[in-house]
């Protein structure tokens, strides 16, 4: 990887820290919640590390403790004007987020809080404005490091930068968005800056020879901080999360050298870190630990105050006879109560708690909202409390595509532990290794079990029975539903035939079978048994564009009143109750009809064990068992809870949460877990309970092969402006290489490089011939052959040629086709000049082949932009860097291809 070396250039580092504040509660009603003495140590330690690192001259580092925004602005302007090589900005102090938005503000010494207004912070610098000032710098590279609460909220403004500014601006955020952090004990630097300084001073483990001049670049530094902080610290959010610094690397692909640690004699150990991890993996602040740098948020703020361990530790009590506590990170609404004498923070005079053990829970995308709600309820429950009032465990809930998750457990447990390349990397595509997996169908457990022939690094221990149930239903607009309850139950074919008799223009839709178990179960019903016809069934539910990723997305994505009134969705029944947050978008109330030949959802609790991951086995087992017992309603010995009888609704625990969200009992009869009228039948009769694993696998294969192998033509913008977006796995050719993972040996695909001489005969050059390829050969060929040219791109001529090319290949079959155009949008003026864009949008060929526009500009898919218009008109998708472009592109290509 190329690395920018600033040594010998005119570099500037502006180190900004605010250890003391003039206005503090409770003395000042609109003050901040306390000073941050650790910030003073941050400034001194970081200045020493940078001076020793060799990148900044004696006069190249400025340290300030600004009282006002004006003072900060003057120093920032000076640094921006002086830097020609590297410009580094560091900030540590109170970070804040207003009550009505997510923009980060950096509080200066004289800052105050004004509750209830849109911009609640006076005397604070808005991060968006700071980034605007940095964007006008002459420096070749700009690096920003933020050590404050809500630092991760700075990513949105970086994402909104234009492509040229993102090429040279790297951002290291001390914590993920919407999280507060520990400020340390006041006698040493904060935990994040302490480790930052250690890496700059001593080098990174595994890079070169520690202590002997190993260079420290921005990307290695960011990776090292993420690994260390997430392993040893948790945030102050409620519930707590692993502390995960966030990164936005300059899109040029070039790394930035920040320091070259000086040599030490062989055998000399590095200095001890300034913060020591506790046995539980967290940091034990001293009793005078005030809290987090900048835990200030408006009334929407997440999470309460804290004791030294960062857990919830306050309650409202009478003022009389109690003392006021100054706690950093208290939300403004509570701070206001404290300041007015209505409430105080009570530390309970108990010993500080250690951070609880964190569990990771992976689930199906359709189940994620309910399981998040369940986890939040459990974390605050008595069942998750120790005898001294501390929390036993924390839980991180996340989801991933159901088919990809099953495949990763089945044959990718090795790279899930140790990714070795871009093709198979479950850590990137699925997420971290879970302790708990809750698939939406119990049949998915058998599909996911590792095969004996593979190198197995994971064991799945599933409960013998699911703990809840939800049938997959036809969510029918109320005016189209059958009048008699008995007529709302039957085979899928009979029910859909009845709906179409009542409305001849009705459309049936289901979600992506790759992404959710519900989508795959619905597909099983559509294909039928006996002699299934996947191709015919897919034509029957064909729609413009790809299927929705979740049931909630499907119910909320209908474009207009007419479509809403005639569309029936195959979705889990519980979504008729929970997927109503888009009432302003969808207008028709829906009621359920029950296809008896479509299996229902059967969420199942699975304990996941990883080889050589048993350092805290006993504690982790206890934490998992505690949550399992609470969630499923079954005691450890296997005794059924009252709600499991099938006749009584759940009144406590996880089943109560699932009941509130419209789920049914997993027991025979599938009675509702809670009463409620949301368009469902209380007793629809006998329903198909559980899917057969082999039938699920068969349906998924049928979906992938329904119309035969796919055809994909990649257009790669190769104009001169793409030079900074070219190198490495995140560069444009590397993005294409990663997306080929979804194509198989029978799929046909090729790559054109889009750049041409003015007036040239063709607007493109062939990078990879169109045809069948062995994936590894194709990936190597793209990397070797794709070249940036000192020419402009003509997207109009290239897209016109691509549509004609693909149109000639889809005349005699129904094979899926896709055009992918990867571009930085710099030459879009050649697409919009005259009536060119209008001609493309009106072309009949555009209606036959979906076009996926992959914009390397964060605003490329904004409404009204050419990329968005082209993708929408063709039935394709528009992806830009505001989302995970690489992963989404890989998914879309996989939908067209057959894969392995």
Tab-separated table of C-alpha atoms in Angstrom, residues 161-554:
chain	number	residue	atom	x	y	z
A	161	UNK	CA	-17.788	15.549	1.752
A	162	UNK	CA	-17.289	15.618	-1.973
A	163	UNK	CA	-15.071	12.941	-3.490
A	164	UNK	CA	-12.015	15.180	-3.823
A	165	UNK	CA	-11.999	16.092	-0.115
A	166	UNK	CA	-12.479	12.503	1.055
A	167	UNK	CA	-9.453	11.523	-1.010
A	168	UNK	CA	-7.071	13.257	1.397
A	169	UNK	CA	-8.970	13.453	4.705
A	170	UNK	CA	-8.629	10.657	7.281
A	171	UNK	CA	-10.787	10.616	10.408
A	172	UNK	CA	-10.185	8.566	13.577
A	173	UNK	CA	-13.112	8.712	16.015
A	174	UNK	CA	-12.529	7.563	19.574
A	175	UNK	CA	-15.865	5.727	19.889
A	176	UNK	CA	-18.833	4.665	17.774
A	177	UNK	CA	-21.753	7.016	17.193
A	178	UNK	CA	-24.225	7.775	20.016
A	179	UNK	CA	-21.936	6.433	22.738
A	180	UNK	CA	-20.355	8.075	25.764
A	181	UNK	CA	-16.936	7.041	27.054
A	182	UNK	CA	-14.868	6.850	30.230
A	183	UNK	CA	-12.787	9.955	30.953
A	184	UNK	CA	-10.193	8.187	33.089
A	185	UNK	CA	-9.234	8.855	36.668
A	186	UNK	CA	-7.936	12.389	36.187
A	187	UNK	CA	-4.343	11.489	37.029
A	188	UNK	CA	-3.505	9.936	33.646
A	189	UNK	CA	-4.644	10.363	30.037
A	190	UNK	CA	-8.039	9.070	28.964
A	191	UNK	CA	-8.094	5.367	27.968
A	192	UNK	CA	-8.266	6.082	24.222
A	193	UNK	CA	-5.510	8.689	24.115
A	194	UNK	CA	-3.343	6.636	26.467
A	195	UNK	CA	-3.326	3.794	23.956
A	196	UNK	CA	-2.965	6.205	21.031
A	197	UNK	CA	0.158	7.661	22.605
A	198	UNK	CA	1.538	4.230	23.427
A	199	UNK	CA	1.273	3.105	19.795
A	200	UNK	CA	2.812	6.326	18.473
A	201	UNK	CA	5.652	6.065	20.978
A	202	UNK	CA	6.385	2.324	20.944
A	203	UNK	CA	5.037	1.070	17.616
A	204	UNK	CA	2.325	-1.499	17.024
A	205	UNK	CA	2.607	-5.187	17.963
A	206	UNK	CA	3.355	-7.358	14.976
A	207	UNK	CA	4.472	-4.454	12.778
A	208	UNK	CA	8.207	-4.549	12.178
A	209	UNK	CA	10.359	-4.909	15.304
A	210	UNK	CA	8.843	-3.185	18.317
A	211	UNK	CA	11.224	-0.696	19.848
A	212	UNK	CA	13.420	-0.511	16.782
A	213	UNK	CA	11.985	2.246	14.668
A	214	UNK	CA	8.854	0.537	13.279
A	215	UNK	CA	6.804	3.146	11.425
A	216	UNK	CA	3.258	3.939	12.552
A	217	UNK	CA	0.772	4.709	9.795
A	218	UNK	CA	-2.796	5.913	10.158
A	219	UNK	CA	-4.429	2.650	9.100
A	220	UNK	CA	-2.331	0.403	11.330
A	221	UNK	CA	-2.922	2.828	14.183
A	222	UNK	CA	-6.683	2.730	13.640
A	223	UNK	CA	-6.705	-1.071	13.435
A	224	UNK	CA	-4.603	-1.379	16.574
A	225	UNK	CA	-6.819	0.967	18.564
A	226	UNK	CA	-9.959	-0.867	17.469
A	227	UNK	CA	-8.510	-4.216	18.508
A	228	UNK	CA	-7.275	-2.945	21.889
A	229	UNK	CA	-10.240	-0.802	22.909
A	230	UNK	CA	-12.913	-3.327	21.916
A	231	UNK	CA	-11.100	-6.076	23.811
A	232	UNK	CA	-10.483	-4.131	27.035
A	233	UNK	CA	-13.158	-1.452	27.385
A	234	UNK	CA	-16.884	-0.831	27.110
A	235	UNK	CA	-18.792	2.378	26.453
A	236	UNK	CA	-21.175	4.112	28.838
A	237	UNK	CA	-24.240	3.517	26.703
A	238	UNK	CA	-27.157	1.694	28.281
A	239	UNK	CA	-26.900	-1.176	27.577
A	240	UNK	CA	-23.109	-0.953	27.318
A	241	UNK	CA	-21.360	-1.849	24.097
A	242	UNK	CA	-17.787	-2.853	23.305
A	243	UNK	CA	-15.777	0.344	22.877
A	244	UNK	CA	-15.074	0.429	19.131
A	245	UNK	CA	-13.185	3.414	17.661
A	246	UNK	CA	-14.382	4.247	14.156
A	247	UNK	CA	-12.376	5.154	11.075
A	248	UNK	CA	-12.833	6.939	7.783
A	249	UNK	CA	-9.633	6.515	5.754
A	250	UNK	CA	-8.781	8.854	2.922
A	251	UNK	CA	-10.254	7.350	-0.240
A	252	UNK	CA	-7.033	7.890	-2.179
A	253	UNK	CA	-5.929	4.509	-0.840
A	254	UNK	CA	-2.668	5.985	0.433
A	255	UNK	CA	-1.773	5.521	4.091
A	256	UNK	CA	-0.276	8.393	6.118
A	257	UNK	CA	2.907	8.047	8.182
A	258	UNK	CA	2.339	9.613	11.594
A	259	UNK	CA	5.384	8.615	13.655
A	260	UNK	CA	8.611	6.658	13.598
A	261	UNK	CA	9.248	5.500	17.176
A	262	UNK	CA	12.903	5.908	18.189
A	263	UNK	CA	15.074	2.846	18.688
A	264	UNK	CA	15.509	1.254	22.103
A	265	UNK	CA	18.296	-1.109	23.065
A	266	UNK	CA	17.438	-4.774	22.387
A	267	UNK	CA	15.651	-6.410	25.285
A	268	UNK	CA	14.317	-3.159	26.716
A	269	UNK	CA	10.606	-3.636	27.477
A	270	UNK	CA	8.213	-0.907	26.380
A	271	UNK	CA	6.844	1.324	29.123
A	272	UNK	CA	3.764	0.065	30.903
A	273	UNK	CA	0.457	1.333	29.507
A	274	UNK	CA	-1.094	4.200	31.370
A	275	UNK	CA	-4.330	2.275	31.818
A	276	UNK	CA	-4.593	-1.338	32.881
A	277	UNK	CA	-7.481	-3.590	31.826
A	278	UNK	CA	-9.442	-5.194	34.616
A	279	UNK	CA	-10.015	-8.926	34.792
A	280	UNK	CA	-13.450	-8.462	33.273
A	281	UNK	CA	-11.957	-6.735	30.262
A	282	UNK	CA	-12.939	-3.232	31.262
A	283	UNK	CA	-11.227	-0.370	33.015
A	284	UNK	CA	-11.622	0.274	36.722
A	285	UNK	CA	-11.803	4.017	37.155
A	286	UNK	CA	-10.896	5.447	40.511
A	287	UNK	CA	-13.663	6.837	42.732
A	288	UNK	CA	-12.972	10.357	41.509
A	289	UNK	CA	-13.505	9.353	37.884
A	290	UNK	CA	-15.958	11.938	36.714
A	291	UNK	CA	-17.120	10.085	33.633
A	292	UNK	CA	-16.810	10.619	29.933
A	293	UNK	CA	-15.377	13.340	27.745
A	294	UNK	CA	-18.508	15.027	26.585
A	295	UNK	CA	-21.432	12.906	27.643
A	296	UNK	CA	-23.924	15.632	26.822
A	297	UNK	CA	-27.067	15.033	24.838
A	298	UNK	CA	-30.467	16.639	24.625
A	299	UNK	CA	-33.676	15.053	25.935
A	300	UNK	CA	-33.467	12.346	23.258
A	301	UNK	CA	-30.186	11.193	24.759
A	302	UNK	CA	-29.566	7.513	25.315
A	303	UNK	CA	-28.711	6.134	28.680
A	304	UNK	CA	-28.535	7.507	32.195
A	305	UNK	CA	-25.647	8.629	34.334
A	306	UNK	CA	-22.994	6.423	35.803
A	307	UNK	CA	-20.848	5.430	38.721
A	308	UNK	CA	-17.235	4.581	38.124
A	309	UNK	CA	-18.109	1.442	36.180
A	310	UNK	CA	-20.254	3.166	33.603
A	311	UNK	CA	-23.540	1.414	34.459
A	312	UNK	CA	-26.814	3.106	35.334
A	313	UNK	CA	-26.428	4.456	38.843
A	314	UNK	CA	-28.894	7.224	39.551
A	315	UNK	CA	-32.454	7.453	40.725
A	316	UNK	CA	-34.735	10.364	41.502
A	317	UNK	CA	-34.804	11.049	45.242
A	318	UNK	CA	-35.789	13.990	47.458
A	319	UNK	CA	-33.138	16.652	47.670
A	320	UNK	CA	-33.206	16.884	51.439
A	321	UNK	CA	-30.351	15.135	53.168
A	322	UNK	CA	-28.617	14.075	49.954
A	323	UNK	CA	-25.622	15.438	48.148
A	324	UNK	CA	-25.415	16.621	44.540
A	325	UNK	CA	-23.122	14.574	42.335
A	326	UNK	CA	-21.258	15.971	39.350
A	327	UNK	CA	-21.223	13.185	36.777
A	328	UNK	CA	-19.898	13.649	33.291
A	329	UNK	CA	-22.152	12.247	30.619
A	330	UNK	CA	-25.523	12.838	32.305
A	331	UNK	CA	-28.200	13.619	29.706
A	332	UNK	CA	-29.348	17.210	29.697
A	333	UNK	CA	-32.861	16.373	30.857
A	334	UNK	CA	-31.501	14.772	34.057
A	335	UNK	CA	-28.845	17.438	34.485
A	336	UNK	CA	-31.591	20.035	34.402
A	337	UNK	CA	-33.490	18.259	37.178
A	338	UNK	CA	-30.334	18.141	39.265
A	339	UNK	CA	-29.643	21.818	38.684
A	340	UNK	CA	-33.150	22.868	39.694
A	341	UNK	CA	-33.149	20.814	42.897
A	342	UNK	CA	-35.854	18.388	41.762
A	343	UNK	CA	-33.521	15.410	41.752
A	344	UNK	CA	-29.988	14.353	42.510
A	345	UNK	CA	-27.690	11.606	41.415
A	346	UNK	CA	-27.477	8.958	44.100
A	347	UNK	CA	-24.432	6.698	44.097
A	348	UNK	CA	-26.057	4.382	46.626
A	349	UNK	CA	-22.808	4.250	48.610
A	350	UNK	CA	-22.018	0.917	46.964
A	351	UNK	CA	-18.737	-0.332	45.571
A	352	UNK	CA	-18.170	0.294	41.875
A	353	UNK	CA	-19.249	-2.481	39.488
A	354	UNK	CA	-16.952	-4.040	36.949
A	355	UNK	CA	-18.114	-3.841	33.327
A	356	UNK	CA	-20.401	-6.832	32.693
A	357	UNK	CA	-19.453	-9.612	30.322
A	358	UNK	CA	-20.718	-8.780	26.832
A	359	UNK	CA	-22.667	-11.356	24.798
A	360	UNK	CA	-23.084	-11.157	21.033
A	361	UNK	CA	-26.444	-12.222	19.617
A	362	UNK	CA	-26.811	-12.794	15.866
A	363	UNK	CA	-30.290	-13.109	14.408
A	364	UNK	CA	-32.452	-12.951	11.301
A	365	UNK	CA	-33.133	-9.429	9.961
A	366	UNK	CA	-36.889	-9.828	10.457
A	367	UNK	CA	-36.379	-10.714	14.137
A	368	UNK	CA	-33.799	-8.054	14.973
A	369	UNK	CA	-36.191	-5.289	16.178
A	370	UNK	CA	-38.025	-7.624	18.557
A	371	UNK	CA	-34.827	-9.178	19.891
A	372	UNK	CA	-33.334	-5.738	20.463
A	373	UNK	CA	-36.392	-4.879	22.511
A	374	UNK	CA	-36.105	-8.156	24.406
A	375	UNK	CA	-32.400	-7.641	25.119
A	376	UNK	CA	-32.996	-4.121	26.406
A	377	UNK	CA	-35.743	-5.410	28.683
A	378	UNK	CA	-33.549	-8.210	30.003
A	379	UNK	CA	-30.578	-5.968	30.702
A	380	UNK	CA	-32.691	-3.832	33.025
A	381	UNK	CA	-34.452	-6.788	34.658
A	382	UNK	CA	-33.825	-8.248	38.102
A	383	UNK	CA	-32.747	-11.504	36.445
A	384	UNK	CA	-29.673	-9.680	35.102
A	385	UNK	CA	-28.677	-8.120	38.422
A	386	UNK	CA	-26.161	-9.374	40.943
A	387	UNK	CA	-26.792	-9.204	44.656
A	388	UNK	CA	-25.035	-5.830	44.902
A	389	UNK	CA	-27.028	-4.292	42.051
A	390	UNK	CA	-24.494	-4.695	39.246
A	391	UNK	CA	-25.316	-6.078	35.852
A	392	UNK	CA	-24.378	-9.669	35.073
A	393	UNK	CA	-24.129	-9.262	31.306
A	394	UNK	CA	-24.537	-6.959	28.349
A	395	UNK	CA	-25.934	-8.050	24.979
A	396	UNK	CA	-25.127	-6.754	21.498
A	397	UNK	CA	-27.840	-7.677	18.964
A	398	UNK	CA	-27.104	-7.638	15.232
A	399	UNK	CA	-28.423	-9.380	12.127
A	400	UNK	CA	-27.155	-10.670	8.801
A	401	UNK	CA	-28.582	-12.322	5.712
A	402	UNK	CA	-30.089	-15.683	6.619
A	403	UNK	CA	-28.598	-17.656	3.712
A	404	UNK	CA	-25.143	-16.153	4.172
A	405	UNK	CA	-25.256	-16.847	7.919
A	406	UNK	CA	-26.172	-20.501	7.422
A	407	UNK	CA	-23.423	-20.892	4.821
A	408	UNK	CA	-20.858	-19.217	7.088
A	409	UNK	CA	-21.583	-21.587	9.972
A	410	UNK	CA	-21.697	-24.540	7.593
A	411	UNK	CA	-18.388	-24.109	5.795
A	412	UNK	CA	-16.666	-20.861	6.790
A	413	UNK	CA	-16.029	-21.216	10.518
A	414	UNK	CA	-12.282	-21.146	9.855
A	415	UNK	CA	-12.180	-17.754	8.052
A	416	UNK	CA	-14.803	-16.461	10.501
A	417	UNK	CA	-12.098	-16.810	13.152
A	418	UNK	CA	-9.176	-15.791	10.915
A	419	UNK	CA	-10.090	-14.143	7.598
A	420	UNK	CA	-7.428	-14.816	4.995
A	421	UNK	CA	-8.745	-12.954	1.948
A	422	UNK	CA	-11.523	-10.933	0.411
A	423	UNK	CA	-13.606	-13.830	-0.933
A	424	UNK	CA	-14.491	-15.545	2.356
A	425	UNK	CA	-14.636	-13.101	5.254
A	426	UNK	CA	-17.650	-13.640	7.549
A	427	UNK	CA	-16.277	-11.071	9.993
A	428	UNK	CA	-16.885	-8.499	7.263
A	429	UNK	CA	-20.020	-9.980	5.690
A	430	UNK	CA	-21.823	-11.327	8.779
A	431	UNK	CA	-20.280	-9.644	11.803
A	432	UNK	CA	-18.317	-10.722	14.876
A	433	UNK	CA	-18.399	-14.320	16.091
A	434	UNK	CA	-21.639	-14.667	18.087
A	435	UNK	CA	-22.240	-16.363	21.425
A	436	UNK	CA	-25.919	-16.791	20.579
A	437	UNK	CA	-27.658	-17.321	17.261
A	438	UNK	CA	-31.432	-17.077	16.902
A	439	UNK	CA	-32.505	-18.042	13.367
A	440	UNK	CA	-36.083	-17.355	12.351
A	441	UNK	CA	-36.643	-21.034	11.480
A	442	UNK	CA	-35.505	-24.029	13.515
A	443	UNK	CA	-34.800	-25.783	10.196
A	444	UNK	CA	-31.990	-23.306	9.539
A	445	UNK	CA	-30.035	-24.847	12.406
A	446	UNK	CA	-29.636	-28.121	10.514
A	447	UNK	CA	-28.794	-26.244	7.321
A	448	UNK	CA	-26.053	-24.427	9.188
A	449	UNK	CA	-24.426	-27.352	10.968
A	450	UNK	CA	-20.832	-27.767	9.749
A	451	UNK	CA	-20.201	-30.708	7.456
A	452	UNK	CA	-17.712	-33.302	8.724
A	453	UNK	CA	-15.540	-32.868	5.654
A	454	UNK	CA	-14.803	-29.248	6.515
A	455	UNK	CA	-12.319	-27.892	9.046
A	456	UNK	CA	-14.754	-27.141	11.844
A	457	UNK	CA	-14.118	-24.399	14.381
A	458	UNK	CA	-17.672	-23.942	15.676
A	459	UNK	CA	-20.307	-25.997	17.478
A	460	UNK	CA	-24.028	-25.200	17.401
A	461	UNK	CA	-26.028	-26.284	20.471
A	462	UNK	CA	-29.682	-25.674	19.650
A	463	UNK	CA	-32.616	-25.937	22.025
A	464	UNK	CA	-34.752	-28.973	21.134
A	465	UNK	CA	-37.793	-26.792	20.456
A	466	UNK	CA	-38.386	-23.238	19.211
A	467	UNK	CA	-39.609	-20.724	21.807
A	468	UNK	CA	-42.084	-18.746	19.679
A	469	UNK	CA	-43.996	-18.959	16.416
A	470	UNK	CA	-45.359	-16.679	13.702
A	471	UNK	CA	-47.088	-17.972	10.572
A	472	UNK	CA	-46.152	-16.575	7.176
A	473	UNK	CA	-49.366	-14.950	5.975
A	474	UNK	CA	-50.783	-13.077	3.042
A	475	UNK	CA	-51.041	-9.481	4.264
A	476	UNK	CA	-54.043	-8.445	2.171
A	477	UNK	CA	-55.421	-4.892	1.823
A	478	UNK	CA	-58.538	-4.803	3.960
A	479	UNK	CA	-60.928	-4.180	1.069
A	480	UNK	CA	-59.626	-7.304	-0.722
A	481	UNK	CA	-59.657	-9.756	2.185
A	482	UNK	CA	-62.180	-12.630	2.237
A	483	UNK	CA	-65.290	-11.741	4.238
A	484	UNK	CA	-65.696	-15.013	6.137
A	485	UNK	CA	-62.967	-16.036	8.572
A	486	UNK	CA	-63.104	-19.613	7.245
A	487	UNK	CA	-62.285	-18.318	3.752
A	488	UNK	CA	-59.100	-16.702	5.072
A	489	UNK	CA	-57.478	-20.107	5.587
A	490	UNK	CA	-56.455	-22.479	2.775
A	491	UNK	CA	-53.730	-23.355	0.332
A	492	UNK	CA	-51.573	-20.532	-0.994
A	493	UNK	CA	-52.788	-21.140	-4.527
A	494	UNK	CA	-56.460	-21.032	-3.502
A	495	UNK	CA	-56.040	-17.899	-1.422
A	496	UNK	CA	-54.161	-15.988	-4.113
A	497	UNK	CA	-56.707	-17.104	-6.704
A	498	UNK	CA	-59.478	-15.690	-4.515
A	499	UNK	CA	-57.678	-12.377	-4.102
A	500	UNK	CA	-57.155	-12.079	-7.858
A	501	UNK	CA	-60.824	-12.712	-8.461
A	502	UNK	CA	-61.625	-9.760	-6.233
A	503	UNK	CA	-58.949	-7.605	-7.882
A	504	UNK	CA	-57.613	-8.699	-11.276
A	505	UNK	CA	-54.653	-6.304	-11.078
A	506	UNK	CA	-53.472	-7.553	-7.705
A	507	UNK	CA	-49.737	-8.136	-7.194
A	508	UNK	CA	-48.174	-10.695	-4.866
A	509	UNK	CA	-44.769	-9.878	-3.405
A	510	UNK	CA	-42.374	-11.586	-1.043
A	511	UNK	CA	-39.050	-10.567	0.465
A	512	UNK	CA	-35.568	-11.587	-0.609
A	513	UNK	CA	-35.160	-15.358	0.025
A	514	UNK	CA	-31.430	-14.829	0.487
A	515	UNK	CA	-31.861	-12.296	3.270
A	516	UNK	CA	-34.590	-13.674	5.559
A	517	UNK	CA	-35.918	-17.094	6.461
A	518	UNK	CA	-39.432	-15.702	5.982
A	519	UNK	CA	-38.640	-14.845	2.374
A	520	UNK	CA	-37.355	-18.371	1.777
A	521	UNK	CA	-40.365	-19.989	3.471
A	522	UNK	CA	-42.674	-17.871	1.310
A	523	UNK	CA	-40.710	-18.995	-1.742
A	524	UNK	CA	-41.238	-22.628	-0.753
A	525	UNK	CA	-44.975	-22.007	-0.780
A	526	UNK	CA	-44.832	-20.230	-4.132
A	527	UNK	CA	-42.887	-23.059	-5.754
A	528	UNK	CA	-45.236	-25.724	-4.397
A	529	UNK	CA	-44.583	-29.443	-4.043
A	530	UNK	CA	-44.494	-32.289	-6.508
A	531	UNK	CA	-43.138	-30.818	-9.741
A	532	UNK	CA	-42.175	-27.262	-8.739
A	533	UNK	CA	-41.728	-24.598	-11.394
A	534	UNK	CA	-39.422	-21.946	-9.914
A	535	UNK	CA	-39.152	-20.015	-13.169
A	536	UNK	CA	-42.925	-19.787	-13.534
A	537	UNK	CA	-43.391	-18.860	-9.897
A	538	UNK	CA	-40.786	-16.114	-10.143
A	539	UNK	CA	-42.514	-14.662	-13.198
A	540	UNK	CA	-45.741	-14.710	-11.200
A	541	UNK	CA	-44.258	-12.481	-8.480
A	542	UNK	CA	-41.965	-10.463	-10.751
A	543	UNK	CA	-41.584	-6.798	-9.854
A	544	UNK	CA	-39.596	-3.786	-10.908
A	545	UNK	CA	-36.294	-3.928	-9.081
A	546	UNK	CA	-35.034	-6.501	-6.621
A	547	UNK	CA	-37.204	-7.837	-3.781
A	548	UNK	CA	-37.279	-6.018	-0.438
A	549	UNK	CA	-34.693	-7.137	2.101
A	550	UNK	CA	-37.114	-7.526	5.051
A	551	UNK	CA	-40.843	-7.788	5.603
A	552	UNK	CA	-40.928	-4.364	7.219
A	553	UNK	CA	-39.163	-2.900	4.179
A	554	UNK	CA	-41.704	-4.554	1.884
